Amino acid sequence: MATLTTNINYLQPTSFKLLIDRENYPNLEFFAQSVAHPDLTLIPSELQYRKVRNIPLPGGTLDYGELTANIILDEDMNAYTEIHDWMRRLIDNPLKGPLDRDDSTVPSTADITLTILNSHNNKVKSIRYNEAVPVNIGSISFEATASGTEFITFPVSFRYTIFELI
């Protein structure tokens, strides 16, 4: 049963906090400038019917899009290095889950939590992206003609198994 909305305050675009395994990736949380929550598509099954367009039926498969975050590049490039090293570990080392690691091993995946804040900066909802891995580091544009008032950012895309609203 649907509930009537009683809170008419609109969600602010700056009211979020991104958290990615703080122990292993501390700079990604601090320097996240924007996050694009991915799309979710229910892939329909189609019933073929002659001389008529296929009839869509509710499907049995969900397709989760990629999570993309825009990260501010710090002078030492720490955030970029964290993602780069994570991606290199994924191809250089065997996969390590949370139960397979010891104190010296960094896991192959990480849960990412996007916390949505209200107008008073209190948590109202979280979205957890389970077992995320980086799949793309976007390009970085260095420009000699830039005004100097904007910071350099780079996009990072993640794939994950599922997201949950908590």
Short mmCIF file of N, CA and C in Angstrom, two decimals:
data_model
loop_
_atom_site.label_atom_id
_atom_site.label_comp_id
_atom_site.label_asym_id
_atom_site.label_seq_id
_atom_site.Cartn_x
_atom_site.Cartn_y
_atom_site.Cartn_z
N MET A 1 0.84 -1.17 0.00
CA MET A 1 0.00 0.00 0.00
C MET A 1 0.89 1.24 0.00
N ALA A 2 0.61 2.18 -0.86
CA ALA A 2 1.38 3.41 -0.96
C ALA A 2 1.05 4.33 0.22
N THR A 3 2.05 5.10 0.63
CA THR A 3 1.84 6.05 1.70
C THR A 3 1.85 7.46 1.13
N LEU A 4 1.10 8.33 1.74
CA LEU A 4 1.02 9.71 1.31
C LEU A 4 2.27 10.45 1.74
N THR A 5 2.85 11.22 0.83
CA THR A 5 4.04 11.99 1.15
C THR A 5 3.64 13.19 2.00
N THR A 6 4.24 13.28 3.18
CA THR A 6 3.95 14.41 4.05
C THR A 6 5.12 15.38 4.12
N ASN A 7 6.31 14.93 3.73
CA ASN A 7 7.49 15.78 3.73
C ASN A 7 7.60 16.42 2.35
N ILE A 8 7.44 17.73 2.26
CA ILE A 8 7.50 18.40 0.96
C ILE A 8 8.84 19.09 0.72
N ASN A 9 9.83 18.79 1.55
CA ASN A 9 11.17 19.31 1.31
C ASN A 9 11.79 18.51 0.18
N TYR A 10 12.38 19.19 -0.78
CA TYR A 10 12.97 18.51 -1.92
C TYR A 10 14.41 18.11 -1.62
N LEU A 11 14.82 16.99 -2.19
CA LEU A 11 16.17 16.49 -1.99
C LEU A 11 17.17 17.42 -2.68
N GLN A 12 18.18 17.83 -1.95
CA GLN A 12 19.21 18.73 -2.48
C GLN A 12 20.28 17.93 -3.22
N PRO A 13 20.78 18.43 -4.35
CA PRO A 13 21.78 17.68 -5.11
C PRO A 13 23.13 17.56 -4.40
N THR A 14 23.37 18.37 -3.40
CA THR A 14 24.64 18.32 -2.67
C THR A 14 24.53 17.52 -1.38
N SER A 15 23.39 16.93 -1.12
CA SER A 15 23.14 16.23 0.14
C SER A 15 23.44 14.74 0.02
N PHE A 16 24.72 14.41 -0.05
CA PHE A 16 25.12 13.01 -0.14
C PHE A 16 26.50 12.83 0.46
N LYS A 17 26.80 11.58 0.75
CA LYS A 17 28.13 11.20 1.23
C LYS A 17 28.42 9.83 0.64
N LEU A 18 29.60 9.66 0.07
CA LEU A 18 30.00 8.40 -0.53
C LEU A 18 31.03 7.73 0.36
N LEU A 19 30.84 6.45 0.64
CA LEU A 19 31.76 5.72 1.50
C LEU A 19 32.20 4.45 0.79
N ILE A 20 33.51 4.31 0.59
CA ILE A 20 34.09 3.12 -0.01
C ILE A 20 35.19 2.63 0.91
N ASP A 21 35.02 1.50 1.53
CA ASP A 21 36.04 0.85 2.35
C ASP A 21 37.11 1.84 2.83
N ARG A 22 36.78 2.59 3.85
CA ARG A 22 37.63 3.68 4.35
C ARG A 22 39.06 3.24 4.65
N GLU A 23 39.25 2.02 5.09
CA GLU A 23 40.59 1.55 5.43
C GLU A 23 41.49 1.47 4.19
N ASN A 24 40.94 0.99 3.08
CA ASN A 24 41.75 0.79 1.88
C ASN A 24 41.65 1.91 0.86
N TYR A 25 40.57 2.69 0.89
CA TYR A 25 40.34 3.75 -0.10
C TYR A 25 39.85 5.03 0.57
N PRO A 26 40.66 5.64 1.44
CA PRO A 26 40.19 6.81 2.20
C PRO A 26 39.99 8.06 1.35
N ASN A 27 40.71 8.22 0.25
CA ASN A 27 40.62 9.45 -0.54
C ASN A 27 39.38 9.51 -1.42
N LEU A 28 38.81 8.37 -1.76
CA LEU A 28 37.63 8.38 -2.62
C LEU A 28 36.43 8.98 -1.91
N GLU A 29 36.29 8.72 -0.62
CA GLU A 29 35.18 9.29 0.13
C GLU A 29 35.33 10.80 0.23
N PHE A 30 36.51 11.25 0.55
CA PHE A 30 36.72 12.67 0.81
C PHE A 30 36.60 13.52 -0.46
N PHE A 31 37.02 12.98 -1.61
CA PHE A 31 37.08 13.78 -2.82
C PHE A 31 35.94 13.51 -3.81
N ALA A 32 34.90 12.80 -3.42
CA ALA A 32 33.78 12.54 -4.33
C ALA A 32 32.99 13.84 -4.53
N GLN A 33 32.96 14.32 -5.77
CA GLN A 33 32.25 15.56 -6.08
C GLN A 33 30.82 15.30 -6.52
N SER A 34 30.61 14.23 -7.25
CA SER A 34 29.26 13.88 -7.68
C SER A 34 29.17 12.37 -7.85
N VAL A 35 27.94 11.87 -7.74
CA VAL A 35 27.68 10.44 -7.92
C VAL A 35 26.43 10.32 -8.77
N ALA A 36 26.51 9.50 -9.81
CA ALA A 36 25.35 9.23 -10.65
C ALA A 36 24.81 7.85 -10.30
N HIS A 37 23.69 7.85 -9.57
CA HIS A 37 23.04 6.57 -9.23
C HIS A 37 22.61 5.91 -10.54
N PRO A 38 22.94 4.63 -10.73
CA PRO A 38 22.69 3.99 -12.02
C PRO A 38 21.22 3.65 -12.27
N ASP A 39 20.97 3.37 -13.53
CA ASP A 39 19.63 2.95 -13.92
C ASP A 39 19.41 1.49 -13.55
N LEU A 40 18.16 1.12 -13.50
CA LEU A 40 17.74 -0.25 -13.21
C LEU A 40 16.69 -0.60 -14.25
N THR A 41 16.95 -1.65 -15.01
CA THR A 41 16.04 -2.02 -16.10
C THR A 41 15.50 -3.42 -15.86
N LEU A 42 14.18 -3.54 -15.92
CA LEU A 42 13.53 -4.85 -15.88
C LEU A 42 13.42 -5.31 -17.32
N ILE A 43 14.14 -6.34 -17.67
CA ILE A 43 14.17 -6.82 -19.05
C ILE A 43 12.92 -7.65 -19.29
N PRO A 44 12.05 -7.16 -20.17
CA PRO A 44 10.79 -7.88 -20.38
C PRO A 44 10.96 -9.13 -21.23
N SER A 45 10.11 -10.09 -20.98
CA SER A 45 9.99 -11.22 -21.89
C SER A 45 8.99 -10.78 -22.95
N GLU A 46 9.14 -11.30 -24.14
CA GLU A 46 8.23 -10.88 -25.19
C GLU A 46 7.48 -12.08 -25.75
N LEU A 47 6.18 -11.89 -25.87
CA LEU A 47 5.31 -12.91 -26.43
C LEU A 47 5.08 -12.56 -27.89
N GLN A 48 5.47 -13.47 -28.77
CA GLN A 48 5.29 -13.21 -30.19
C GLN A 48 3.85 -13.50 -30.58
N TYR A 49 3.32 -12.59 -31.34
CA TYR A 49 1.94 -12.73 -31.81
C TYR A 49 1.95 -12.34 -33.27
N ARG A 50 1.36 -13.15 -34.10
CA ARG A 50 1.47 -12.91 -35.53
C ARG A 50 0.75 -11.62 -35.93
N LYS A 51 1.38 -10.93 -36.85
CA LYS A 51 0.91 -9.68 -37.44
C LYS A 51 0.75 -8.54 -36.45
N VAL A 52 1.25 -8.74 -35.24
CA VAL A 52 1.20 -7.70 -34.23
C VAL A 52 2.60 -7.60 -33.62
N ARG A 53 2.94 -6.46 -33.19
CA ARG A 53 4.22 -6.27 -32.51
C ARG A 53 4.29 -7.20 -31.31
N ASN A 54 5.50 -7.63 -30.95
CA ASN A 54 5.66 -8.49 -29.79
C ASN A 54 5.04 -7.84 -28.56
N ILE A 55 4.43 -8.65 -27.72
CA ILE A 55 3.74 -8.15 -26.54
C ILE A 55 4.68 -8.31 -25.34
N PRO A 56 5.05 -7.19 -24.69
CA PRO A 56 5.96 -7.31 -23.54
C PRO A 56 5.23 -7.84 -22.31
N LEU A 57 5.89 -8.76 -21.62
CA LEU A 57 5.39 -9.31 -20.36
C LEU A 57 6.40 -9.00 -19.28
N PRO A 58 5.99 -8.93 -18.04
CA PRO A 58 6.97 -8.67 -16.98
C PRO A 58 8.11 -9.68 -17.06
N GLY A 59 9.31 -9.19 -17.01
CA GLY A 59 10.48 -10.05 -17.17
C GLY A 59 10.94 -10.65 -15.86
N GLY A 60 11.96 -11.46 -15.97
CA GLY A 60 12.51 -12.11 -14.80
C GLY A 60 13.95 -11.72 -14.55
N THR A 61 14.44 -10.70 -15.27
CA THR A 61 15.83 -10.30 -15.14
C THR A 61 15.95 -8.81 -14.91
N LEU A 62 16.75 -8.43 -13.92
CA LEU A 62 17.06 -7.02 -13.68
C LEU A 62 18.45 -6.74 -14.21
N ASP A 63 18.61 -5.62 -14.88
CA ASP A 63 19.92 -5.20 -15.37
C ASP A 63 20.31 -3.92 -14.64
N TYR A 64 21.37 -4.00 -13.86
CA TYR A 64 21.85 -2.86 -13.09
C TYR A 64 22.90 -2.12 -13.92
N GLY A 65 22.75 -0.81 -14.07
CA GLY A 65 23.72 0.01 -14.78
C GLY A 65 24.96 0.22 -13.92
N GLU A 66 25.92 0.94 -14.47
CA GLU A 66 27.17 1.22 -13.76
C GLU A 66 27.00 2.42 -12.84
N LEU A 67 27.63 2.34 -11.68
CA LEU A 67 27.70 3.45 -10.74
C LEU A 67 28.88 4.32 -11.16
N THR A 68 28.65 5.61 -11.33
CA THR A 68 29.73 6.51 -11.73
C THR A 68 29.87 7.63 -10.71
N ALA A 69 31.11 7.86 -10.29
CA ALA A 69 31.42 8.95 -9.36
C ALA A 69 32.44 9.86 -10.01
N ASN A 70 32.26 11.16 -9.83
CA ASN A 70 33.23 12.14 -10.28
C ASN A 70 34.10 12.49 -9.09
N ILE A 71 35.39 12.28 -9.21
CA ILE A 71 36.32 12.44 -8.10
C ILE A 71 37.20 13.66 -8.36
N ILE A 72 37.36 14.52 -7.35
CA ILE A 72 38.27 15.66 -7.46
C ILE A 72 39.69 15.12 -7.35
N LEU A 73 40.54 15.54 -8.26
CA LEU A 73 41.93 15.10 -8.28
C LEU A 73 42.75 15.96 -7.34
N ASP A 74 43.34 15.34 -6.32
CA ASP A 74 44.19 16.06 -5.40
C ASP A 74 45.60 16.20 -6.01
N GLU A 75 46.39 17.12 -5.49
CA GLU A 75 47.72 17.40 -6.06
C GLU A 75 48.63 16.19 -6.11
N ASP A 76 48.52 15.31 -5.12
CA ASP A 76 49.37 14.12 -5.10
C ASP A 76 48.76 12.95 -5.87
N MET A 77 47.58 13.16 -6.44
CA MET A 77 46.86 12.15 -7.22
C MET A 77 46.57 10.89 -6.40
N ASN A 78 46.32 11.04 -5.11
CA ASN A 78 46.07 9.89 -4.24
C ASN A 78 44.80 9.13 -4.62
N ALA A 79 43.72 9.85 -4.89
CA ALA A 79 42.47 9.18 -5.24
C ALA A 79 42.62 8.41 -6.55
N TYR A 80 43.28 9.02 -7.52
CA TYR A 80 43.50 8.35 -8.80
C TYR A 80 44.37 7.10 -8.61
N THR A 81 45.41 7.23 -7.80
CA THR A 81 46.31 6.10 -7.55
C THR A 81 45.59 4.95 -6.86
N GLU A 82 44.68 5.26 -5.93
CA GLU A 82 43.92 4.21 -5.24
C GLU A 82 43.12 3.38 -6.24
N ILE A 83 42.41 4.04 -7.15
CA ILE A 83 41.60 3.32 -8.13
C ILE A 83 42.50 2.57 -9.11
N HIS A 84 43.54 3.23 -9.58
CA HIS A 84 44.48 2.58 -10.52
C HIS A 84 45.06 1.31 -9.91
N ASP A 85 45.53 1.41 -8.68
CA ASP A 85 46.13 0.24 -8.02
C ASP A 85 45.09 -0.86 -7.79
N TRP A 86 43.87 -0.49 -7.47
CA TRP A 86 42.78 -1.45 -7.29
C TRP A 86 42.55 -2.21 -8.60
N MET A 87 42.49 -1.49 -9.70
CA MET A 87 42.26 -2.14 -11.00
C MET A 87 43.44 -3.05 -11.36
N ARG A 88 44.65 -2.62 -11.09
CA ARG A 88 45.82 -3.46 -11.37
C ARG A 88 45.80 -4.73 -10.53
N ARG A 89 45.40 -4.61 -9.25
CA ARG A 89 45.30 -5.79 -8.39
C ARG A 89 44.30 -6.80 -8.94
N LEU A 90 43.22 -6.28 -9.55
CA LEU A 90 42.20 -7.18 -10.09
C LEU A 90 42.74 -8.07 -11.19
N ILE A 91 43.68 -7.58 -11.99
CA ILE A 91 44.22 -8.40 -13.06
C ILE A 91 45.52 -9.10 -12.67
N ASP A 92 46.25 -8.57 -11.69
CA ASP A 92 47.55 -9.15 -11.32
C ASP A 92 47.46 -10.23 -10.25
N ASN A 93 46.42 -10.17 -9.41
CA ASN A 93 46.31 -11.09 -8.27
C ASN A 93 45.03 -11.91 -8.37
N PRO A 94 45.01 -13.09 -7.78
CA PRO A 94 43.76 -13.86 -7.74
C PRO A 94 42.71 -13.11 -6.92
N LEU A 95 41.43 -13.34 -7.25
CA LEU A 95 40.35 -12.66 -6.55
C LEU A 95 40.35 -13.02 -5.06
N LYS A 96 40.11 -12.01 -4.23
CA LYS A 96 40.04 -12.20 -2.78
C LYS A 96 38.74 -11.64 -2.27
N GLY A 97 37.96 -12.49 -1.64
CA GLY A 97 36.71 -12.05 -1.02
C GLY A 97 36.97 -11.65 0.41
N PRO A 98 35.96 -11.13 1.10
CA PRO A 98 36.14 -10.70 2.48
C PRO A 98 36.56 -11.83 3.41
N LEU A 99 36.16 -13.07 3.12
CA LEU A 99 36.50 -14.19 3.99
C LEU A 99 37.86 -14.81 3.65
N ASP A 100 38.39 -14.50 2.46
CA ASP A 100 39.66 -15.08 2.01
C ASP A 100 40.88 -14.29 2.44
N ARG A 101 40.70 -13.12 2.97
CA ARG A 101 41.86 -12.27 3.19
C ARG A 101 42.36 -12.37 4.62
N ASP A 102 43.61 -11.98 4.77
CA ASP A 102 44.18 -11.81 6.09
C ASP A 102 44.44 -10.32 6.27
N ASP A 103 45.16 -9.94 7.30
CA ASP A 103 45.37 -8.52 7.58
C ASP A 103 46.19 -7.80 6.50
N SER A 104 46.98 -8.53 5.72
CA SER A 104 47.84 -7.88 4.74
C SER A 104 47.24 -7.87 3.33
N THR A 105 46.10 -8.51 3.13
CA THR A 105 45.52 -8.63 1.80
C THR A 105 44.34 -7.67 1.64
N VAL A 106 44.36 -6.90 0.56
CA VAL A 106 43.25 -6.01 0.24
C VAL A 106 42.23 -6.81 -0.57
N PRO A 107 40.93 -6.74 -0.23
CA PRO A 107 39.93 -7.52 -0.97
C PRO A 107 39.79 -7.02 -2.40
N SER A 108 39.33 -7.90 -3.27
CA SER A 108 39.14 -7.56 -4.69
C SER A 108 37.91 -6.67 -4.88
N THR A 109 36.90 -6.84 -4.04
CA THR A 109 35.67 -6.05 -4.15
C THR A 109 35.49 -5.22 -2.90
N ALA A 110 34.63 -4.23 -2.99
CA ALA A 110 34.29 -3.40 -1.83
C ALA A 110 32.83 -3.00 -1.93
N ASP A 111 32.17 -2.95 -0.81
CA ASP A 111 30.82 -2.41 -0.78
C ASP A 111 30.92 -0.88 -0.78
N ILE A 112 30.10 -0.25 -1.59
CA ILE A 112 30.07 1.21 -1.67
C ILE A 112 28.72 1.65 -1.13
N THR A 113 28.73 2.63 -0.23
CA THR A 113 27.49 3.13 0.35
C THR A 113 27.33 4.61 0.00
N LEU A 114 26.20 4.93 -0.59
CA LEU A 114 25.83 6.31 -0.87
C LEU A 114 24.78 6.70 0.16
N THR A 115 25.12 7.63 1.03
CA THR A 115 24.20 8.08 2.07
C THR A 115 23.53 9.37 1.60
N ILE A 116 22.21 9.37 1.62
CA ILE A 116 21.41 10.52 1.23
C ILE A 116 21.07 11.30 2.49
N LEU A 117 21.32 12.60 2.46
CA LEU A 117 21.11 13.45 3.63
C LEU A 117 19.93 14.39 3.40
N ASN A 118 19.25 14.76 4.49
CA ASN A 118 18.14 15.71 4.36
C ASN A 118 18.66 17.14 4.48
N SER A 119 17.75 18.10 4.54
CA SER A 119 18.15 19.51 4.58
C SER A 119 18.88 19.88 5.87
N HIS A 120 18.83 19.03 6.88
CA HIS A 120 19.55 19.25 8.14
C HIS A 120 20.80 18.38 8.23
N ASN A 121 21.22 17.80 7.10
CA ASN A 121 22.39 16.92 7.01
C ASN A 121 22.27 15.67 7.88
N ASN A 122 21.05 15.18 8.06
CA ASN A 122 20.82 13.92 8.74
C ASN A 122 20.55 12.84 7.70
N LYS A 123 20.97 11.64 7.99
CA LYS A 123 20.76 10.52 7.06
C LYS A 123 19.28 10.20 6.94
N VAL A 124 18.81 10.09 5.70
CA VAL A 124 17.42 9.68 5.49
C VAL A 124 17.34 8.34 4.76
N LYS A 125 18.34 8.01 3.98
CA LYS A 125 18.34 6.76 3.22
C LYS A 125 19.77 6.47 2.81
N SER A 126 20.08 5.19 2.64
CA SER A 126 21.38 4.78 2.10
C SER A 126 21.14 3.80 0.97
N ILE A 127 22.05 3.82 0.03
CA ILE A 127 22.04 2.85 -1.06
C ILE A 127 23.38 2.13 -1.01
N ARG A 128 23.33 0.82 -0.82
CA ARG A 128 24.57 0.04 -0.76
C ARG A 128 24.72 -0.76 -2.05
N TYR A 129 25.87 -0.58 -2.69
CA TYR A 129 26.22 -1.30 -3.91
C TYR A 129 27.16 -2.42 -3.49
N ASN A 130 26.69 -3.65 -3.56
CA ASN A 130 27.42 -4.79 -3.03
C ASN A 130 28.48 -5.30 -4.01
N GLU A 131 29.63 -5.65 -3.45
CA GLU A 131 30.74 -6.28 -4.17
C GLU A 131 31.12 -5.50 -5.43
N ALA A 132 31.37 -4.22 -5.27
CA ALA A 132 31.70 -3.35 -6.39
C ALA A 132 33.17 -3.51 -6.79
N VAL A 133 33.41 -3.36 -8.09
CA VAL A 133 34.77 -3.32 -8.64
C VAL A 133 34.84 -2.18 -9.64
N PRO A 134 35.96 -1.47 -9.69
CA PRO A 134 36.09 -0.41 -10.69
C PRO A 134 36.27 -1.02 -12.07
N VAL A 135 35.59 -0.45 -13.06
CA VAL A 135 35.71 -0.96 -14.43
C VAL A 135 36.23 0.10 -15.40
N ASN A 136 36.24 1.36 -14.95
CA ASN A 136 36.72 2.41 -15.84
C ASN A 136 37.18 3.60 -15.04
N ILE A 137 38.36 4.11 -15.39
CA ILE A 137 38.82 5.41 -14.91
C ILE A 137 38.76 6.32 -16.12
N GLY A 138 37.99 7.39 -16.03
CA GLY A 138 37.86 8.30 -17.16
C GLY A 138 39.10 9.15 -17.36
N SER A 139 39.07 9.89 -18.43
CA SER A 139 40.22 10.73 -18.78
C SER A 139 40.32 11.94 -17.86
N ILE A 140 41.52 12.48 -17.77
CA ILE A 140 41.80 13.69 -17.01
C ILE A 140 42.22 14.76 -18.00
N SER A 141 41.58 15.91 -17.94
CA SER A 141 41.92 17.00 -18.85
C SER A 141 42.78 18.04 -18.14
N PHE A 142 44.01 18.16 -18.57
CA PHE A 142 44.89 19.22 -18.10
C PHE A 142 44.82 20.34 -19.13
N GLU A 143 44.50 21.56 -18.70
CA GLU A 143 44.33 22.66 -19.63
C GLU A 143 45.10 23.89 -19.14
N ALA A 144 46.00 24.40 -19.98
CA ALA A 144 46.76 25.59 -19.64
C ALA A 144 45.90 26.84 -19.67
N THR A 145 44.76 26.78 -20.35
CA THR A 145 43.89 27.95 -20.48
C THR A 145 42.77 27.97 -19.45
N ALA A 146 42.76 27.05 -18.51
CA ALA A 146 41.70 27.00 -17.50
C ALA A 146 41.76 28.23 -16.61
N SER A 147 40.61 28.62 -16.08
CA SER A 147 40.53 29.84 -15.26
C SER A 147 41.16 29.68 -13.89
N GLY A 148 41.34 28.47 -13.43
CA GLY A 148 41.94 28.25 -12.12
C GLY A 148 40.93 28.20 -10.99
N THR A 149 39.65 28.45 -11.29
CA THR A 149 38.64 28.42 -10.24
C THR A 149 37.97 27.06 -10.12
N GLU A 150 38.16 26.20 -11.11
CA GLU A 150 37.56 24.87 -11.07
C GLU A 150 38.65 23.84 -10.81
N PHE A 151 38.26 22.79 -10.10
CA PHE A 151 39.21 21.73 -9.81
C PHE A 151 39.12 20.66 -10.90
N ILE A 152 40.21 19.96 -11.10
CA ILE A 152 40.24 18.87 -12.07
C ILE A 152 39.54 17.67 -11.45
N THR A 153 38.67 17.04 -12.22
CA THR A 153 37.98 15.84 -11.78
C THR A 153 38.18 14.73 -12.80
N PHE A 154 37.91 13.53 -12.36
CA PHE A 154 37.92 12.38 -13.28
C PHE A 154 36.80 11.43 -12.86
N PRO A 155 36.13 10.81 -13.84
CA PRO A 155 35.07 9.87 -13.51
C PRO A 155 35.61 8.47 -13.27
N VAL A 156 34.96 7.76 -12.37
CA VAL A 156 35.27 6.36 -12.09
C VAL A 156 33.95 5.60 -12.16
N SER A 157 33.94 4.50 -12.90
CA SER A 157 32.74 3.68 -13.02
C SER A 157 32.95 2.34 -12.33
N PHE A 158 31.91 1.87 -11.66
CA PHE A 158 31.95 0.61 -10.92
C PHE A 158 30.83 -0.30 -11.41
N ARG A 159 31.11 -1.58 -11.42
CA ARG A 159 30.08 -2.62 -11.58
C ARG A 159 29.93 -3.26 -10.20
N TYR A 160 28.78 -3.84 -9.96
CA TYR A 160 28.48 -4.42 -8.65
C TYR A 160 27.44 -5.51 -8.87
N THR A 161 27.20 -6.31 -7.84
CA THR A 161 26.25 -7.41 -8.00
C THR A 161 24.80 -6.95 -7.90
N ILE A 162 24.52 -6.09 -6.92
CA ILE A 162 23.15 -5.63 -6.67
C ILE A 162 23.23 -4.37 -5.81
N PHE A 163 22.22 -3.50 -5.89
CA PHE A 163 22.16 -2.43 -4.93
C PHE A 163 20.93 -2.59 -4.06
N GLU A 164 21.05 -2.12 -2.83
CA GLU A 164 19.98 -2.23 -1.84
C GLU A 164 19.68 -0.87 -1.26
N LEU A 165 18.40 -0.57 -1.09
CA LEU A 165 17.99 0.65 -0.38
C LEU A 165 17.84 0.28 1.09
N ILE A 166 18.62 0.94 1.91
CA ILE A 166 18.59 0.63 3.35
C ILE A 166 18.35 1.89 4.16
#
